[in-house]
Coordinates of C-alpha atoms in Angstrom, one line a residue:
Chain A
X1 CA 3.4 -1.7 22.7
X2 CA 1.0 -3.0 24.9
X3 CA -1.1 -5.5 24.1
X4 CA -4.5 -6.6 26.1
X5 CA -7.0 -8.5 24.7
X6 CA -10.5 -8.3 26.2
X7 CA -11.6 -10.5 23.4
X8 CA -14.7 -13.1 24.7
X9 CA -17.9 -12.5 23.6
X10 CA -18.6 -13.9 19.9
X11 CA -17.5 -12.4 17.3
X12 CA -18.9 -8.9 15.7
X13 CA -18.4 -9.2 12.4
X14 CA -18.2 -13.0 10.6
X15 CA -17.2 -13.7 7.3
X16 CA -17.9 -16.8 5.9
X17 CA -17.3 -18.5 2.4
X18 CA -17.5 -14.7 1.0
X19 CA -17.1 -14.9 -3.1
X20 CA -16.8 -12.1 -5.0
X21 CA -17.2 -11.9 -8.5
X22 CA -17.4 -8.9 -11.4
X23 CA -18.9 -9.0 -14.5
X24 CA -16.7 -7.8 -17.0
X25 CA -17.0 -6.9 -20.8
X26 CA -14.0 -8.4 -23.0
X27 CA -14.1 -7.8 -26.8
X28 CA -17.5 -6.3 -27.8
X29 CA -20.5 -6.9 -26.1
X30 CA -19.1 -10.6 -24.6
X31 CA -18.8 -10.6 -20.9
X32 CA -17.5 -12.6 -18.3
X33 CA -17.5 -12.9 -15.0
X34 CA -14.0 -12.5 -12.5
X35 CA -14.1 -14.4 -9.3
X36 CA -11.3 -12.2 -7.0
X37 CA -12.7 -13.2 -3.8
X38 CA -13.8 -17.0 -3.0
X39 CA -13.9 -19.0 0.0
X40 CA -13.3 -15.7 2.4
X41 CA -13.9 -16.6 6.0
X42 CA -12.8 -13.8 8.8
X43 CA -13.9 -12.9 12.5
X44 CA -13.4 -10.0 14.6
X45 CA -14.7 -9.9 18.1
X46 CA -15.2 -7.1 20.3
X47 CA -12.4 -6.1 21.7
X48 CA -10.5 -7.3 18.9
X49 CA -7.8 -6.2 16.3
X50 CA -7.3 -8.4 13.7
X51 CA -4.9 -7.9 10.8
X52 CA -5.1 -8.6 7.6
X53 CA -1.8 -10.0 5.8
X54 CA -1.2 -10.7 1.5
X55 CA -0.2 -10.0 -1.7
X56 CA -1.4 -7.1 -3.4
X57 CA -4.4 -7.6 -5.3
X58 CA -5.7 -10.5 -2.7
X59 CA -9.0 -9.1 -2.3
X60 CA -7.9 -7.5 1.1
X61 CA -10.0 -4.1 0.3
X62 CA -12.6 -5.8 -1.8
X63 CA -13.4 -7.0 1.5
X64 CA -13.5 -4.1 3.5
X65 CA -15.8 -2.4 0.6
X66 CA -18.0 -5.6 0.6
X67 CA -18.6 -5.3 4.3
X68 CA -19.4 -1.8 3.7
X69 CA -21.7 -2.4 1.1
X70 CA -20.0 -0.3 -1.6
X71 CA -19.4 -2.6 -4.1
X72 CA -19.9 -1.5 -7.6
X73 CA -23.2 -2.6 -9.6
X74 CA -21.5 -5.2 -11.7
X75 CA -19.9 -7.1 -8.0
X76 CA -21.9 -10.2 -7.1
X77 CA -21.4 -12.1 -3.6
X78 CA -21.8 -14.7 -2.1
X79 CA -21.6 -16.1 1.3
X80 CA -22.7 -14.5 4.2
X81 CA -21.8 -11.4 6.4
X82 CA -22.7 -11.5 9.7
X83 CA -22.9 -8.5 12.4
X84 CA -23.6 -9.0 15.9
X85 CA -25.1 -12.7 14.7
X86 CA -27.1 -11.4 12.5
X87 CA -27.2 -12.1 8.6
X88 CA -26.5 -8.4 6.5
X89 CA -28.4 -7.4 3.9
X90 CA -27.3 -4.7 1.4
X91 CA -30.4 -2.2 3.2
X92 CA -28.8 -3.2 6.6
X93 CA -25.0 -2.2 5.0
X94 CA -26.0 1.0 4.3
X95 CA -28.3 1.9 7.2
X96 CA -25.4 0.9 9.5
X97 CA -21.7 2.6 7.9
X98 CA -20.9 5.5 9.2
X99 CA -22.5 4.6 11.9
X100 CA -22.1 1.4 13.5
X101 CA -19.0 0.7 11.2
X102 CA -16.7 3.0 10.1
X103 CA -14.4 3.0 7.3
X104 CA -10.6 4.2 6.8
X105 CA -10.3 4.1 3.2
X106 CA -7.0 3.0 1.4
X107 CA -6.9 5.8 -0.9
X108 CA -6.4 9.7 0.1
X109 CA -8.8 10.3 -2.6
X110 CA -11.9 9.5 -0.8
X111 CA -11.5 13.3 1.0
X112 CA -14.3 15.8 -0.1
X113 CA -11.7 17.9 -2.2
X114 CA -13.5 20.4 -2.2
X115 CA -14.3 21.0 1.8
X116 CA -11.6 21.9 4.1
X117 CA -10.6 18.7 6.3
X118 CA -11.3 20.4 9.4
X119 CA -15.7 20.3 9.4
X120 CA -15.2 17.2 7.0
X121 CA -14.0 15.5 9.6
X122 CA -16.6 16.6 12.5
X123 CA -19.1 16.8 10.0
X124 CA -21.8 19.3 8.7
X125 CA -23.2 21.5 12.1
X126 CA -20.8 19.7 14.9
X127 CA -21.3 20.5 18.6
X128 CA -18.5 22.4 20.3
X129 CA -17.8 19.2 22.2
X130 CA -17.2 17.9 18.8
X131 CA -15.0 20.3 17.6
X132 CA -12.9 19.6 21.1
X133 CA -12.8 16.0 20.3
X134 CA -11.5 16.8 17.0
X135 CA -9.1 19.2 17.8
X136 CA -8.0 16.9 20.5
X137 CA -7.2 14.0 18.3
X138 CA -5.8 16.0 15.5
X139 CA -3.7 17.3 18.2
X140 CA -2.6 13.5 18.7
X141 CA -1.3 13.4 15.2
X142 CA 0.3 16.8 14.8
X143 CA -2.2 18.2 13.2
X144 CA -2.1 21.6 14.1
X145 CA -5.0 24.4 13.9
X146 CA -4.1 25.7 10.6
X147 CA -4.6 22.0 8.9
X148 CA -8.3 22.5 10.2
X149 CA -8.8 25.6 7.4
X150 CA -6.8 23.0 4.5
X151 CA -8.1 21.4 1.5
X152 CA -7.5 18.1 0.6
X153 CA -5.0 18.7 -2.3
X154 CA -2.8 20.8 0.5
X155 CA -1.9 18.3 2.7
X156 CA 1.5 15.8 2.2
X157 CA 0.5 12.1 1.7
X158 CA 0.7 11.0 5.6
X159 CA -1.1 14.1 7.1
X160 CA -4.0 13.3 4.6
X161 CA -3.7 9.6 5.9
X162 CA -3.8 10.8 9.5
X163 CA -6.9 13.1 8.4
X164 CA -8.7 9.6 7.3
X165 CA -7.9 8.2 10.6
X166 CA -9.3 10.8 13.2
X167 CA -12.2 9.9 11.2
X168 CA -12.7 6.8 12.5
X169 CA -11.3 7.7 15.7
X170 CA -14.4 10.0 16.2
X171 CA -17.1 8.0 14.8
X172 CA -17.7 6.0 18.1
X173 CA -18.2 3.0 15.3
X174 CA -18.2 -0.6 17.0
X175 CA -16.7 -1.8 13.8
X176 CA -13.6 -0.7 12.6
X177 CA -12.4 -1.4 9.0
X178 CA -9.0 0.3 8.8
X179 CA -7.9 -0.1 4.6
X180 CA -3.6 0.5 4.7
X181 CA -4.1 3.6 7.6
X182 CA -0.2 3.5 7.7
X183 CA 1.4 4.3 4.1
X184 CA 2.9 7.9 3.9
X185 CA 3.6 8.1 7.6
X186 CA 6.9 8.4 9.4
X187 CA 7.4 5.5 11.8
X188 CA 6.3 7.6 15.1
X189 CA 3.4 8.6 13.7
X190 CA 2.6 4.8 12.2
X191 CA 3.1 3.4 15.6
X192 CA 0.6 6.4 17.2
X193 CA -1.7 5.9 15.1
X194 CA -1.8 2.1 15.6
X195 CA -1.8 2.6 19.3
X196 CA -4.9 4.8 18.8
X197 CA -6.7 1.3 17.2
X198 CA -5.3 -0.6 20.0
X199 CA -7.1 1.8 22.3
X200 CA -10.1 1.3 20.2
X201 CA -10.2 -1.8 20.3
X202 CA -9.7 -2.1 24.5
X203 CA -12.4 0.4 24.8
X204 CA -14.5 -2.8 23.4
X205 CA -14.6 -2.2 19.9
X206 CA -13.8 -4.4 17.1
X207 CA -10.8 -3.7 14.2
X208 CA -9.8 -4.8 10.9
X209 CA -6.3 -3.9 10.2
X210 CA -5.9 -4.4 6.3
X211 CA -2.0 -3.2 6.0
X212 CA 1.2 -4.2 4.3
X213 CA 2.9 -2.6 7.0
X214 CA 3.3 -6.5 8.5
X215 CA 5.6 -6.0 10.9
X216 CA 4.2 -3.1 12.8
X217 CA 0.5 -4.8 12.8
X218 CA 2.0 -7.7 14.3
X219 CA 3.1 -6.1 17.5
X220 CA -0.2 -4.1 18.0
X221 CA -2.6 -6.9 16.7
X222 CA -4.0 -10.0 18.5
X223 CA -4.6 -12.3 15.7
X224 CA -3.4 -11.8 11.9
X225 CA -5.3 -13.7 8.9
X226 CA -3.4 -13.4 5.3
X227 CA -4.6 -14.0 2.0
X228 CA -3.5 -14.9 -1.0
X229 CA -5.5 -14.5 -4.5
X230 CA -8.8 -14.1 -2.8
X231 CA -9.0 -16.9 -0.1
X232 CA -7.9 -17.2 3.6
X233 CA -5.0 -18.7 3.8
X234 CA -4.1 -18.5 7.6
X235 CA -5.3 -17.2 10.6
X236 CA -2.9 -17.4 13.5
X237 CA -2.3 -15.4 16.8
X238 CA 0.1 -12.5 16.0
X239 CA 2.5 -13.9 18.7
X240 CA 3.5 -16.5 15.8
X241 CA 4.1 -14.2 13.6
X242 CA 6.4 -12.7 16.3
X243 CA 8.3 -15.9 17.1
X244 CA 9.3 -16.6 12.8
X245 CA 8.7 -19.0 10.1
X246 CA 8.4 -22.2 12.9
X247 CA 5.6 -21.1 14.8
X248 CA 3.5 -20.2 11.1
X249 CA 1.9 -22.6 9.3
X250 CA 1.1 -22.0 6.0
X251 CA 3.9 -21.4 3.4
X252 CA 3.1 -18.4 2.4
X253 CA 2.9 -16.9 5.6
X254 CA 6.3 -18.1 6.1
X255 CA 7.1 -16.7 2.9
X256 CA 5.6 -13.4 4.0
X257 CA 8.0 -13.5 7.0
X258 CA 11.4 -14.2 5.0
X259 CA 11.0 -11.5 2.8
X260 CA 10.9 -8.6 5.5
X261 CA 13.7 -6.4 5.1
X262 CA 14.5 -7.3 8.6
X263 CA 14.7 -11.0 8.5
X264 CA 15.7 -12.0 4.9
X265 CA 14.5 -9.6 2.0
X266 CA 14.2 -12.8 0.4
X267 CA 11.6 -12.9 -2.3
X268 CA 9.7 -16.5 -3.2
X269 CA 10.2 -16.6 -7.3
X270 CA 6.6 -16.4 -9.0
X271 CA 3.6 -14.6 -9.1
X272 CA -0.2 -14.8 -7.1
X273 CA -2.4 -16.3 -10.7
X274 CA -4.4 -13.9 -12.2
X275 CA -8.2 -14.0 -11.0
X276 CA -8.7 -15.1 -14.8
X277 CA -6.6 -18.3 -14.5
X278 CA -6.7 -19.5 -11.5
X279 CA -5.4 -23.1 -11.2
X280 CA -7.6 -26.2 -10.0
X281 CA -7.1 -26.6 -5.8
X282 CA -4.6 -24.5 -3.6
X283 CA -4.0 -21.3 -5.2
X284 CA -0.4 -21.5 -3.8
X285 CA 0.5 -24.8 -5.5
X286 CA 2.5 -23.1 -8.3
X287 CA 4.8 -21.7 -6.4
X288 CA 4.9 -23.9 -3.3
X289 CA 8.0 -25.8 -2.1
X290 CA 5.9 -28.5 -0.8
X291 CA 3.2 -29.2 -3.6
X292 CA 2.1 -32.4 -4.6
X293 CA -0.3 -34.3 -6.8
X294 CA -3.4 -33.7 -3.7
X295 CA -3.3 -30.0 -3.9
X296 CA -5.0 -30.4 -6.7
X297 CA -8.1 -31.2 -5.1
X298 CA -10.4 -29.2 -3.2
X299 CA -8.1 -28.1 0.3
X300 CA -10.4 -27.0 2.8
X301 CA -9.8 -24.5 5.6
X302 CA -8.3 -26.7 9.1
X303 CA -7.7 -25.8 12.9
X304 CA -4.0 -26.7 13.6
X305 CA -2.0 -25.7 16.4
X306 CA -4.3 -22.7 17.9
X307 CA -5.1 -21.0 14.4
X308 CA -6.6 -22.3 10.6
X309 CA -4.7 -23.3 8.2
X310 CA -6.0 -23.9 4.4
X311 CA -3.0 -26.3 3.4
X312 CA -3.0 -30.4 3.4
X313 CA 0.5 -30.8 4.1
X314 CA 1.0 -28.0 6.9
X315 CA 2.2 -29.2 9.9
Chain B
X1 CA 29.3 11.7 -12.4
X2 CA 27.0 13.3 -9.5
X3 CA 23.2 14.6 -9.3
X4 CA 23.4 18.0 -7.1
X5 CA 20.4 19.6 -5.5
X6 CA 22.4 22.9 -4.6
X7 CA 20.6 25.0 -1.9
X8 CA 17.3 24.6 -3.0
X9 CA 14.3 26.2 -2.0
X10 CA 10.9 25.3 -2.9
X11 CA 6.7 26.9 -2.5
X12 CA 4.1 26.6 -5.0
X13 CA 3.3 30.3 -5.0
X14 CA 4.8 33.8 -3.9
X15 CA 3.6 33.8 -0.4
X16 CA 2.5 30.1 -0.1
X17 CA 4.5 28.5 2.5
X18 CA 8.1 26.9 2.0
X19 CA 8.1 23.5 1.7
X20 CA 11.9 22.8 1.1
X21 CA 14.2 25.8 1.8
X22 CA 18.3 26.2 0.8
X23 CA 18.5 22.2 1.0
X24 CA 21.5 20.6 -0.8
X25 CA 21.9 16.8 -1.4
X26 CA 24.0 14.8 -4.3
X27 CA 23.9 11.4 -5.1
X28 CA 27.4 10.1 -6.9
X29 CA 26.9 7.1 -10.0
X30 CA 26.7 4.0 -8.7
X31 CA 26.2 5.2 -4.9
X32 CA 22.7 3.9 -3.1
X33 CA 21.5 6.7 -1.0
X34 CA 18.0 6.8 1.2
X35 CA 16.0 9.8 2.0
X36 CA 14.0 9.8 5.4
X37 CA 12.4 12.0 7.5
X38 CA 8.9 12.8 8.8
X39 CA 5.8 13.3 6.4
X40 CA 5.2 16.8 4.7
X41 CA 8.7 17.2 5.1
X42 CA 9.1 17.8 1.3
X43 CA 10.8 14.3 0.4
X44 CA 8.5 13.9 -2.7
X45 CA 8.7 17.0 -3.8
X46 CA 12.4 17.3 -3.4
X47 CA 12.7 13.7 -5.9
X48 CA 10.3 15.5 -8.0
X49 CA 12.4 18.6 -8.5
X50 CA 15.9 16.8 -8.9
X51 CA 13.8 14.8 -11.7
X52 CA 13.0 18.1 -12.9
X53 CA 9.4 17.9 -12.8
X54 CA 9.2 20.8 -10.8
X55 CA 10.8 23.9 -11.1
X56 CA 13.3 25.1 -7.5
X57 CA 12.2 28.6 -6.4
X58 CA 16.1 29.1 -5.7
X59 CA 18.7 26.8 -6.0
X60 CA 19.7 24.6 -8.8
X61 CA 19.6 20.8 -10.2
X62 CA 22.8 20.0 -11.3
X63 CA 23.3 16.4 -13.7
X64 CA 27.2 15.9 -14.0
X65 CA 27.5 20.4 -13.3
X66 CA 24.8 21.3 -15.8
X67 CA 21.3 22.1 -15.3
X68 CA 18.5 18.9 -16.6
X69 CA 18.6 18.5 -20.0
X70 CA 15.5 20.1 -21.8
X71 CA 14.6 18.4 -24.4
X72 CA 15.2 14.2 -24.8
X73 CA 14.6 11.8 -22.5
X74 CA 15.8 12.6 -19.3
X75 CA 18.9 10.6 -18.2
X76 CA 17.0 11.2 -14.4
X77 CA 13.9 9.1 -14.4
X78 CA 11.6 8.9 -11.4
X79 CA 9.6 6.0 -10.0
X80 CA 6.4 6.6 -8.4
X81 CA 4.4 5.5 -5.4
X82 CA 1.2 4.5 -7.2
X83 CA 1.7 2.6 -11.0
X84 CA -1.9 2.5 -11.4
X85 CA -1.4 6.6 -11.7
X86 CA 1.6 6.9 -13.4
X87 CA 0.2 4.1 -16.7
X88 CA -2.0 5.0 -19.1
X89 CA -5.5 3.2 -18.4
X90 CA -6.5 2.6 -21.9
X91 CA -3.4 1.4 -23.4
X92 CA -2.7 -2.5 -23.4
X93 CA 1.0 -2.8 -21.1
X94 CA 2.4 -3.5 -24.6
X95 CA 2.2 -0.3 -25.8
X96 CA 3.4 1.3 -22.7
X97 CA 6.1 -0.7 -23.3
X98 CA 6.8 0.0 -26.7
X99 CA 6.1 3.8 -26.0
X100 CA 9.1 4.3 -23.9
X101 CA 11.6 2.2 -26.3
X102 CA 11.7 -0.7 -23.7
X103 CA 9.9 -3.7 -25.3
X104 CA 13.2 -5.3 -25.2
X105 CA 13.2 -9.0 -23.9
X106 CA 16.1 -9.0 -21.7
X107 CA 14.7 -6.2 -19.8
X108 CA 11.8 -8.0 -19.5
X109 CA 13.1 -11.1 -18.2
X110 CA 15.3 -9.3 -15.8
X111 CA 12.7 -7.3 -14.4
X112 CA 10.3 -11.0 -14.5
X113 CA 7.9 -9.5 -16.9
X114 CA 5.7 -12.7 -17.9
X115 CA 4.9 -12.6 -22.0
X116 CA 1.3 -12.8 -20.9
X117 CA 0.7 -9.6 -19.0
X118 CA 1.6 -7.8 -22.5
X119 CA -1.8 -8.2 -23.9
X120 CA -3.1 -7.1 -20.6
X121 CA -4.9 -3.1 -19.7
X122 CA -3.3 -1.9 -16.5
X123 CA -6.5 -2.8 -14.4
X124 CA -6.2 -6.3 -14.8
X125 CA -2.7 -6.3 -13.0
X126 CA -1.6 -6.0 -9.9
X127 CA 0.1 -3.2 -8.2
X128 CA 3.5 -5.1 -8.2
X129 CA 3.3 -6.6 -12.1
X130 CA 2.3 -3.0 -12.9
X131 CA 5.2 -1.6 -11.1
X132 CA 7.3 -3.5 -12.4
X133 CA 6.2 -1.8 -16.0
X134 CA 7.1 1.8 -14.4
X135 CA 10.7 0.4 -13.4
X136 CA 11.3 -1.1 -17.0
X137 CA 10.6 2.1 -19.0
X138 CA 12.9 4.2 -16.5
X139 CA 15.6 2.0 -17.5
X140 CA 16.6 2.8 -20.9
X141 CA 20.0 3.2 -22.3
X142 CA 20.6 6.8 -21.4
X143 CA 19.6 6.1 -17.7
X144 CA 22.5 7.5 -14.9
X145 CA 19.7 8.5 -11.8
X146 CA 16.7 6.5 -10.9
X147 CA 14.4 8.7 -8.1
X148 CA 12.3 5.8 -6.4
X149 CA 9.6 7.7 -4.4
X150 CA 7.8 5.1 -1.9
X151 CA 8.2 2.8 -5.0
X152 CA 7.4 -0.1 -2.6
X153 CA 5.0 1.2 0.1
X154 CA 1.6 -0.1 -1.6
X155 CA 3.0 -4.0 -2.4
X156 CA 2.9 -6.7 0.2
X157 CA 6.7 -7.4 0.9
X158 CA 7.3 -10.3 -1.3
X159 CA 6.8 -7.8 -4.2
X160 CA 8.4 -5.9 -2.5
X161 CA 11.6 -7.5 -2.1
X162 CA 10.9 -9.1 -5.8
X163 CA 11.4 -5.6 -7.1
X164 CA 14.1 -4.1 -5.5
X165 CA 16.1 -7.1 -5.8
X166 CA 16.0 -6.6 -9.4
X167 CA 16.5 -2.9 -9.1
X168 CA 19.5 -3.7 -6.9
X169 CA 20.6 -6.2 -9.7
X170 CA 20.1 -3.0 -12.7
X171 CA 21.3 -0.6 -10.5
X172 CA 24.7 -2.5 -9.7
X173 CA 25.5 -4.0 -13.4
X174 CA 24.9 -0.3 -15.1
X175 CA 26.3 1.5 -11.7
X176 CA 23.0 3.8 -11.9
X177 CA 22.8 6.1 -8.8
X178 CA 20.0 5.7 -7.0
X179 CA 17.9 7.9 -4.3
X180 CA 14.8 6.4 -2.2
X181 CA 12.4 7.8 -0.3
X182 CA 11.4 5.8 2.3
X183 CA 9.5 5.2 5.5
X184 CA 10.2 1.9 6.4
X185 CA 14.1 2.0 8.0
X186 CA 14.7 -1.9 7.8
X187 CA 14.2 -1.3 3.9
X188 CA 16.3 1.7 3.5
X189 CA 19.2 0.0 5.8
X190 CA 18.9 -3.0 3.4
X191 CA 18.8 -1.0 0.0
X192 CA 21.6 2.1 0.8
X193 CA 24.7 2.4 1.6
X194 CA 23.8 6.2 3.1
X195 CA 20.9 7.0 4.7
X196 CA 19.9 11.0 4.5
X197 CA 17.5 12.1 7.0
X198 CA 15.5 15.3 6.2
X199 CA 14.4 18.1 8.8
X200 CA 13.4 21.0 7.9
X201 CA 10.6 22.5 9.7
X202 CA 8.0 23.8 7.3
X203 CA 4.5 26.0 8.6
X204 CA 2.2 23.7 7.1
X205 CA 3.1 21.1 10.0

């Protein structure tokens, strides 16, 4: 797949030292808070399509959601969100999704169920060059005509998934936020529908790639950031995570790599802590091969070898 | 012994469109087989009727030459995409658990179930800890069949190959037959030893 990056300009969306936290009843009336997200950082620049790598449960989609301004009333953040240099406010979140960014939502469930997905995709009153456009990239994913007059609860898993897609692809959205597009789809239609984001993003735009899909985001993506248990772990260019465990930096990422089907299918023992316990210094630490009495402390995030790295003893 | 979908056809409705039509497929104990094709081909909803959760228009499910047994637990349990769907919300995992017969602790510690996560609700797990729940209480004595629809697809691939390499580990010791559904062809090469491809036009695509 072709890859062209156009990226110069600073970056459109910037993520910094995002925290996340929920309030959350335990037994009674006590409550408490959860911290799932801390110590975010991400940039995408125009032009741009950055994945997003980790565990299940990292925060990847918190993310997306807090960028969107959807979090639920209970979420606090902090940090800062920035678009276009400029600092976001909760009022400037909502005036600019949908429009300025768009979001593909990780769950099929976000479909009106009860409108067909044909005018909930143009929507309400579209022009007819509307209707071409969307005819034209349903066409792109097989769609055909008669999918236009379907409900939601009609469609398979991956032609739903390719309905939340088209979305995006028509909302002429400078910001992209794509949450797992992939899951459900056949491997032609995965790769088609991740050369319709590369074509997004060379048309100027700017994507986030949240997928578990690693291996097919690496060859469309130009850089790839991964988390673990809320907190950047990595960013590197996806060329390293082309070239194998050498060229990546943190352990985890290289972890990520070995257990691919396709290189090891070789699982690290343990498990990401639970945002209720999380232990003192590098998240990681339990389960690292290279831990030692220092990553106890605090382990901030560091440039090493073209990309960031949030490990003391990465090399 | 051998799980037989025997020319099976498949619609919700009289007049609805076929999803699956006269498709036949078995699955022998102990024998690792992957299902592929493109999506809305029918591949969930053929696991869904050789579990016997849904009911073949024509054709029949055959367990060993006999139809599903009725009443019992099914010795043809089926693993889901999304755990989050498939667990109670308002029960604590221990009583999921307990409710399928499988708070057992060598289940537990083969499928790395950590003591802790018992007094847990299903929200405050992960997809992959909660998954790993779903496999547990499909594998019970009487278990001869495990259906694994996109069990993986939602976990990063760490879980991913945390899981199925304990699956692979059950599924070997008790010979258990096992069919996958599957997008990801690196995975199904790696998992089965046969790899079934599915193509049958239907009119919804």
């Amino acid at each position: 797949m072709e890859r062209k990056s156009t990226a110069v300009a600073g970056p459109v969306l910037e993520v910094k030292n995002l925290s996340v936290s929920f309030r959350m009843y335990d037994r009674g009336l006590e409550q408490y808070d959860l911290k799932v997200i801390s110590n975010l950082n991400l940039d995408v620049r125009p032009g741009e399509i950055v994945a997003v790598a980790g565990s299940s449960g990292s925060g990847k989609s918190l993310l997306a959601h807090a960028v969107m301004g959807l979090l639920p009333e209970n979420a606090s953040v902090e940090g800062e969100i920035s678009y276009g240099g400029k600092l976001l406010e909760q009022k400037d979140m909502e005036r600019l999704r949908g429009k300025e960014f768009a979001l593909v939502p990780q769950s099929v469930t976000f479909l009106d169920p009860s409108m067909k997905v044909g005018p909930q995709v143009t929507g309400p009153r579209p022009s007819r060059e509307r209707r071409q456009r969307q005819r034209e990239v349903f066409d792109r994913f097989h769609l055909a005509e008669a999918v236009d007059r379907l409900y939601p609860f009609q469609l398979s898993g991956g032609m739903a998934r390719r309905v939340l897609v088209s979305t995006a692809v028509l909302s002429g959205a400078s910001l992209i936020l794509a949450d797992e597009p992939t899951p459900g789809m056949d491997l032609e239609m995965a790769l088609e529908a991740l050369q319709c984001f590369r074509e997004l993003a060379d048309e100027g735009r700017a994507v986030v790639l949240i997928t578990h899909d690693i291996d097919l985001a690496f060859q469309v993506a130009d850089r790839v950031a991964v988390f673990y248990a809320g907190t950047t772990v990595e960013t590197a260019p996806s060329g390293d995570f082309l070239r194998g465990p050498e060229a990546l930096r943190h352990p985890y990422s290289k972890a990520l790599w070995n257990a691919l089907p396709q290189n090891g299918f070789q699982p690290v023992p343990g498990f990401q802590p639970y945002a209720k316990a999380l232990p003192k210094g590098c998240l990681y630490a339990p389960r690292c091969p290279w831990r030692t009495e220092e990553c106890g402390g605090e382990i901030p995030m560091r440039e090493l070898r073209g990309g960031m790295v949030r490990c003391i003893h990465a090399t | 012994m051998r799980l037989e979908a025997k020319n099976v056809s498949f619609r919700y409705r009289e007049h609805s469109p076929w999803i699956l039509r006269e498709i036949s497929l078995s699955v022998e104990k102990g024998e690792r087989v992957g299902l592929v094709g493109p999506s809305g081909y029918g591949k969930s909803t053929l696991l869904r009727l050789m579990g016997g959760y849904l009911k073949p228009a024509s054709g029949e499910i055959l367990l060993d030459g006999k139809p599903l047994p009725q009443k019992g637990v099914c010795p043809v349990q089926l693993i889901y995409q999304h755990p989050e769907k498939a667990i109670n919300p308002r029960w604590k995992m221990k009583k999921v658990l307990e409710e399928s017969g499988m708070f057992r602790r060598e289940i537990m510690e083969a499928l790395g179930i950590e003591e802790e996560w018992l007094s847990r609700y299903p929200r405050e797990l992960s997809g992959g800890e909660l998954q790993r729940f779903c496999v547990a209480r499909s594998l019970f004595e009487g278990t001869q069949f495990l259906l694994a629809d996109e069990m993986s697809t939602m976990l990063d691939v760490i879980t991913q190959a945390q899981i199925w390499n304990l699956v692979l580990k059950e599924v070997e010791q008790r010979q258990l037959g096992l069919l996958m559904v599957t997008h990801n062809r690196a995975l199904a090469d790696r998992v089965c030893q046969r790899v079934v491809e599915l193509s049958v036009e239907t009119d919804g695509e």
